[in-house]
mmCIF file of C-alpha atoms in Angstrom:
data_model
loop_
_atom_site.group_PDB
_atom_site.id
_atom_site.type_symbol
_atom_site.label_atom_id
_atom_site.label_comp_id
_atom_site.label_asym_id
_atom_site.label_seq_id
_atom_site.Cartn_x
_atom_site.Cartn_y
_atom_site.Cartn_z
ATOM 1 C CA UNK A 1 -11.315 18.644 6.990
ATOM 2 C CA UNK A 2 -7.955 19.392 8.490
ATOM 3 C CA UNK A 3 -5.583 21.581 6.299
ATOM 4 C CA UNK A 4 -2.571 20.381 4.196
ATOM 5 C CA UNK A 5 0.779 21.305 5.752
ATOM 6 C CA UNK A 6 2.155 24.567 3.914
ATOM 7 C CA UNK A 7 5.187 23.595 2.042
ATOM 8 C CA UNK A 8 8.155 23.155 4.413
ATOM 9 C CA UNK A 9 5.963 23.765 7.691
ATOM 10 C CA UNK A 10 7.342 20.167 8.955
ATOM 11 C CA UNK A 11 11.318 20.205 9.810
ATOM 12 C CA UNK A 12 11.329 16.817 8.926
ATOM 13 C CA UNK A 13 9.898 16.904 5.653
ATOM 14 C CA UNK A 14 7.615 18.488 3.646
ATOM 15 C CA UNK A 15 5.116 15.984 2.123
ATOM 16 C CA UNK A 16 3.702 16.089 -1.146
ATOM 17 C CA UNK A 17 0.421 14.443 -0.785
ATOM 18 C CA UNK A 18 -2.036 13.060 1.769
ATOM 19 C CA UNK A 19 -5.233 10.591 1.321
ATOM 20 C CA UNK A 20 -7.618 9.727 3.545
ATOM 21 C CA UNK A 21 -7.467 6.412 5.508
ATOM 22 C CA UNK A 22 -9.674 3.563 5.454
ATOM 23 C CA UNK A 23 -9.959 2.700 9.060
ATOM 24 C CA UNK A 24 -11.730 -0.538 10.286
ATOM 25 C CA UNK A 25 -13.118 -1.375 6.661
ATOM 26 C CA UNK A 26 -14.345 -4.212 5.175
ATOM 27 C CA UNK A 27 -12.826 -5.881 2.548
ATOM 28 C CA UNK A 28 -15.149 -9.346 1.473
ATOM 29 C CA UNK A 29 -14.360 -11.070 4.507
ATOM 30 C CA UNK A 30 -11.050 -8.872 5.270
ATOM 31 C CA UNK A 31 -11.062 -6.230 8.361
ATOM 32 C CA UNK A 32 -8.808 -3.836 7.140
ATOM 33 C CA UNK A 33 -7.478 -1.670 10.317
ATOM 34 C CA UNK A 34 -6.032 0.541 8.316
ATOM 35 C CA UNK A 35 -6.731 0.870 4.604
ATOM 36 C CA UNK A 36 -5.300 3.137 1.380
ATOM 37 C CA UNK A 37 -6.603 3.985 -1.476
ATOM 38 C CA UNK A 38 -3.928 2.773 -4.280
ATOM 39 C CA UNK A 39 -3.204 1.993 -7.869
ATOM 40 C CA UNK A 40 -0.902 -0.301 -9.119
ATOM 41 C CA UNK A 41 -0.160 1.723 -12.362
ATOM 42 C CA UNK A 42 0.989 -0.720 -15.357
ATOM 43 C CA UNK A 43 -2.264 -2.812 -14.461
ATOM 44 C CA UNK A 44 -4.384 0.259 -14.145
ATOM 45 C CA UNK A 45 -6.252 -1.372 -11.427
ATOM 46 C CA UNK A 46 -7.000 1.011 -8.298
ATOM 47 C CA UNK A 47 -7.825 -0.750 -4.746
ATOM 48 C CA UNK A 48 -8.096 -0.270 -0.788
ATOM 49 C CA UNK A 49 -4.812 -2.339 0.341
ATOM 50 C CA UNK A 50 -4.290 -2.932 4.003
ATOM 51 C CA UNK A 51 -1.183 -0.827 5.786
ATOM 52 C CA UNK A 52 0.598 -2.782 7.903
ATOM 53 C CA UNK A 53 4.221 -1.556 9.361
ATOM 54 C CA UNK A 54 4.157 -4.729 11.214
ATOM 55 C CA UNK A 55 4.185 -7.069 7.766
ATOM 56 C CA UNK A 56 7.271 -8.196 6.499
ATOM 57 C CA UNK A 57 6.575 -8.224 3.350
ATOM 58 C CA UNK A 58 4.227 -6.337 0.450
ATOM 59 C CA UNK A 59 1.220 -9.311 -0.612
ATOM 60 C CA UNK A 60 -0.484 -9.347 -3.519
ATOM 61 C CA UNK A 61 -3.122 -12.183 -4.143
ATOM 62 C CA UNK A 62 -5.849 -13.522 -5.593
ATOM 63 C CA UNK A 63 -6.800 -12.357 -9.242
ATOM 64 C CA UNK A 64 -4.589 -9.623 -9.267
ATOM 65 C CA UNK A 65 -1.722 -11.843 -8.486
ATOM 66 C CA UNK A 66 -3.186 -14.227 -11.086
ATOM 67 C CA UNK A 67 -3.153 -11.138 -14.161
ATOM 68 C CA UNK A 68 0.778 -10.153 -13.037
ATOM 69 C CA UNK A 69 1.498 -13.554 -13.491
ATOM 70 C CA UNK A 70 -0.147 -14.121 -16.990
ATOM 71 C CA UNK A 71 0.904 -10.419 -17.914
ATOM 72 C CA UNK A 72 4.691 -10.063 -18.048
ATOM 73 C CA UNK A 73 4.423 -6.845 -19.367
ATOM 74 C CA UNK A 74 3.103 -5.612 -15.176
ATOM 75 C CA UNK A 75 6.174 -6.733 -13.276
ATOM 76 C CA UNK A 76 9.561 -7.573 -13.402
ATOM 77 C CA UNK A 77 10.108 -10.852 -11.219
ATOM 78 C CA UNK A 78 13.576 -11.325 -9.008
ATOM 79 C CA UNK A 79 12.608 -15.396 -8.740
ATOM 80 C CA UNK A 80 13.358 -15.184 -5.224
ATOM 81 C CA UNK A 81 10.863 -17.335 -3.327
ATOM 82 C CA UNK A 82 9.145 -16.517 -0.260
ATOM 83 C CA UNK A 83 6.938 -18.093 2.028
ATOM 84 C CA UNK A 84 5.357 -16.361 4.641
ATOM 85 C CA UNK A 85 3.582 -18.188 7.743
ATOM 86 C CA UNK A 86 0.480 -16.237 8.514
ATOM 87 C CA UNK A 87 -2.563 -16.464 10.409
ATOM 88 C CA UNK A 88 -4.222 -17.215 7.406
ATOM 89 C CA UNK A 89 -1.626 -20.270 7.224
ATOM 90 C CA UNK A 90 1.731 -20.595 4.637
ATOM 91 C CA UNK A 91 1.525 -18.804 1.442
ATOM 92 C CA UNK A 92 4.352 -18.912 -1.025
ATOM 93 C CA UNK A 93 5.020 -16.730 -3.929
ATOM 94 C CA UNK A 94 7.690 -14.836 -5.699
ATOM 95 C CA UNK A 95 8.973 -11.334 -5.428
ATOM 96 C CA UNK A 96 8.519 -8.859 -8.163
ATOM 97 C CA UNK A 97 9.019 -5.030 -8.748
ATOM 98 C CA UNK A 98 5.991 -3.199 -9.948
ATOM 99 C CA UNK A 99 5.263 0.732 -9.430
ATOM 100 C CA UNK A 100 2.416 1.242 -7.368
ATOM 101 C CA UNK A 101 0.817 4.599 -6.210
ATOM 102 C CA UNK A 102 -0.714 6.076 -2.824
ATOM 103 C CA UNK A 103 -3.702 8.293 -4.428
ATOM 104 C CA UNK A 104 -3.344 11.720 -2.895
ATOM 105 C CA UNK A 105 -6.821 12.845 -2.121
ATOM 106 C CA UNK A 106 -7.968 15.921 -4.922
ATOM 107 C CA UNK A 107 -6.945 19.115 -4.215
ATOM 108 C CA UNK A 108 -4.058 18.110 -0.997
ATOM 109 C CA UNK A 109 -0.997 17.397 -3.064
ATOM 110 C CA UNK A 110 -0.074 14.414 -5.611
ATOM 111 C CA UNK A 111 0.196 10.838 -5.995
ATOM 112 C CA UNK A 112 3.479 9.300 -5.175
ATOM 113 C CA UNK A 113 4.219 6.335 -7.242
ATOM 114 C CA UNK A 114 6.844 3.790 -5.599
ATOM 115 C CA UNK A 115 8.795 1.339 -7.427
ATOM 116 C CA UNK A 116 7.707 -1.762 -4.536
ATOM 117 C CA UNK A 117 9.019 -5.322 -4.717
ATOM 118 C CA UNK A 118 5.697 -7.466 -3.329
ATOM 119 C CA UNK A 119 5.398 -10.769 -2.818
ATOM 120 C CA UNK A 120 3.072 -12.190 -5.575
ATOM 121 C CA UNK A 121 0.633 -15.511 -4.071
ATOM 122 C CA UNK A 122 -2.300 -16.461 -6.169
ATOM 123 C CA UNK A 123 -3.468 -18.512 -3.412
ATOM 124 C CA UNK A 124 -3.570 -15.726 -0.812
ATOM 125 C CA UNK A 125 -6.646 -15.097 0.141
ATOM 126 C CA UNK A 126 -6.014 -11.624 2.292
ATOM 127 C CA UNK A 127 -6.028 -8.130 1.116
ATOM 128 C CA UNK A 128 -3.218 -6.577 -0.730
ATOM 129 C CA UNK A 129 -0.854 -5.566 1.939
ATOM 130 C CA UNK A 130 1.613 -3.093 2.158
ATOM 131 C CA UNK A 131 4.483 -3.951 4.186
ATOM 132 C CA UNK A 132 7.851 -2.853 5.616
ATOM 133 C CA UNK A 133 10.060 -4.493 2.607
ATOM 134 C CA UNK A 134 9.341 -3.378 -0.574
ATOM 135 C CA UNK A 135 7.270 -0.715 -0.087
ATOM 136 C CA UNK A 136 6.876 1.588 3.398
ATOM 137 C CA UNK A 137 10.582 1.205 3.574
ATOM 138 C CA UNK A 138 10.970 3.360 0.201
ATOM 139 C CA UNK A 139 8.954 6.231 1.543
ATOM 140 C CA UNK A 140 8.512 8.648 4.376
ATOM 141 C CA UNK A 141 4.838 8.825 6.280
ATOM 142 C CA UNK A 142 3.213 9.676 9.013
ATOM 143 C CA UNK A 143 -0.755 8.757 10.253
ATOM 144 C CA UNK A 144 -2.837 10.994 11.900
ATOM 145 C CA UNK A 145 -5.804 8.787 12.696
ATOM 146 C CA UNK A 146 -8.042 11.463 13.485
ATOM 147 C CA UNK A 147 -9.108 11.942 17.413
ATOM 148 C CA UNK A 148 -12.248 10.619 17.445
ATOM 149 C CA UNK A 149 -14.076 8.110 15.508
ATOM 150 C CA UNK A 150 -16.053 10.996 13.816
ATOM 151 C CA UNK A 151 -13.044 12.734 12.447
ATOM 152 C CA UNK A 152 -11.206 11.424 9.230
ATOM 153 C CA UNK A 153 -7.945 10.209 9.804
ATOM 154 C CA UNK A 154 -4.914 10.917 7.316
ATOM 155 C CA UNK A 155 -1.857 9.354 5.949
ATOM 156 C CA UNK A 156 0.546 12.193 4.855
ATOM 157 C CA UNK A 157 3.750 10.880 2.574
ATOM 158 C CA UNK A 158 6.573 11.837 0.623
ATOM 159 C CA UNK A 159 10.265 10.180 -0.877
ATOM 160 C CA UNK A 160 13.081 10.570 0.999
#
């Protein structure tokens, strides 16, 4: 297991928690190439959503998009539309702010809850994504996928 920076090792910032990444996992039918662990705190639901600094947007879909929807105590919507061509085809949905959380793995720092704007589409039928807008953009990270497929790889993160 590697070690959690010391406080203030890294010039560039010290970060306050680290988890484990998912790497090539399976979600259903959904190859996640890089997964976290996260919760997405007024629905108390915890899942493995897809990291992707290459997506646009933050996704949410499926049943979870379906409960924000019905459930206007979970998000706070901005009615801006979206739609998104993917290779899964054209999905549109509407952006809403909800806090969700990067679960720091026990014992190597804390949980960093981000106020994210995703993109909510019932009808998408990928993982939960989290993108450049609305969510990475809000934090500072940095991936250490591990050297070899038999050692863990880490994402380390922080607030600016």
């Amino acid at each position: 297991m590697k070690p959690f920076p010391e406080h203030n090792v890294c010039e560039f910032s010290p970060w306050t928690g680290c988890a484990p990444l998912h790497i090539e996992s399976w979600q259903g039918i959904n190859k996640l190439i890089i997964g976290v662990h996260c919760k997405i705190e007024k629905a108390n639901v915890e899942n493995i959503a897809m990291l992707d600094t290459a997506a646009e947007w933050s996704i949410i879909g499926g049943k979870l998009a379906e409960k924000i929807l019905e459930d206007k105590t979970l998000s706070i919507p901005t009615h801006l539309p979206i739609t998104l061509s993917t290779r899964l085809g054209k999905f549109t949905g509407n952006v809403h702010r909800l806090a969700v959380s990067l679960i720091a793995e026990k014992g190597r720092g804390h949980d960093l809850e981000v106020d994210g704007s995703f993109i909510i589409m019932p009808d998408w039928k990928g993982p939960m994504v989290l993108g450049f807008h609305g969510f990475l953009e809000r934090i500072l990270f940095a991936i250490d996928h591990g050297v070899s497929s038999q050692q863990q790889g880490y994402i380390y993160f922080a607030m600016p």
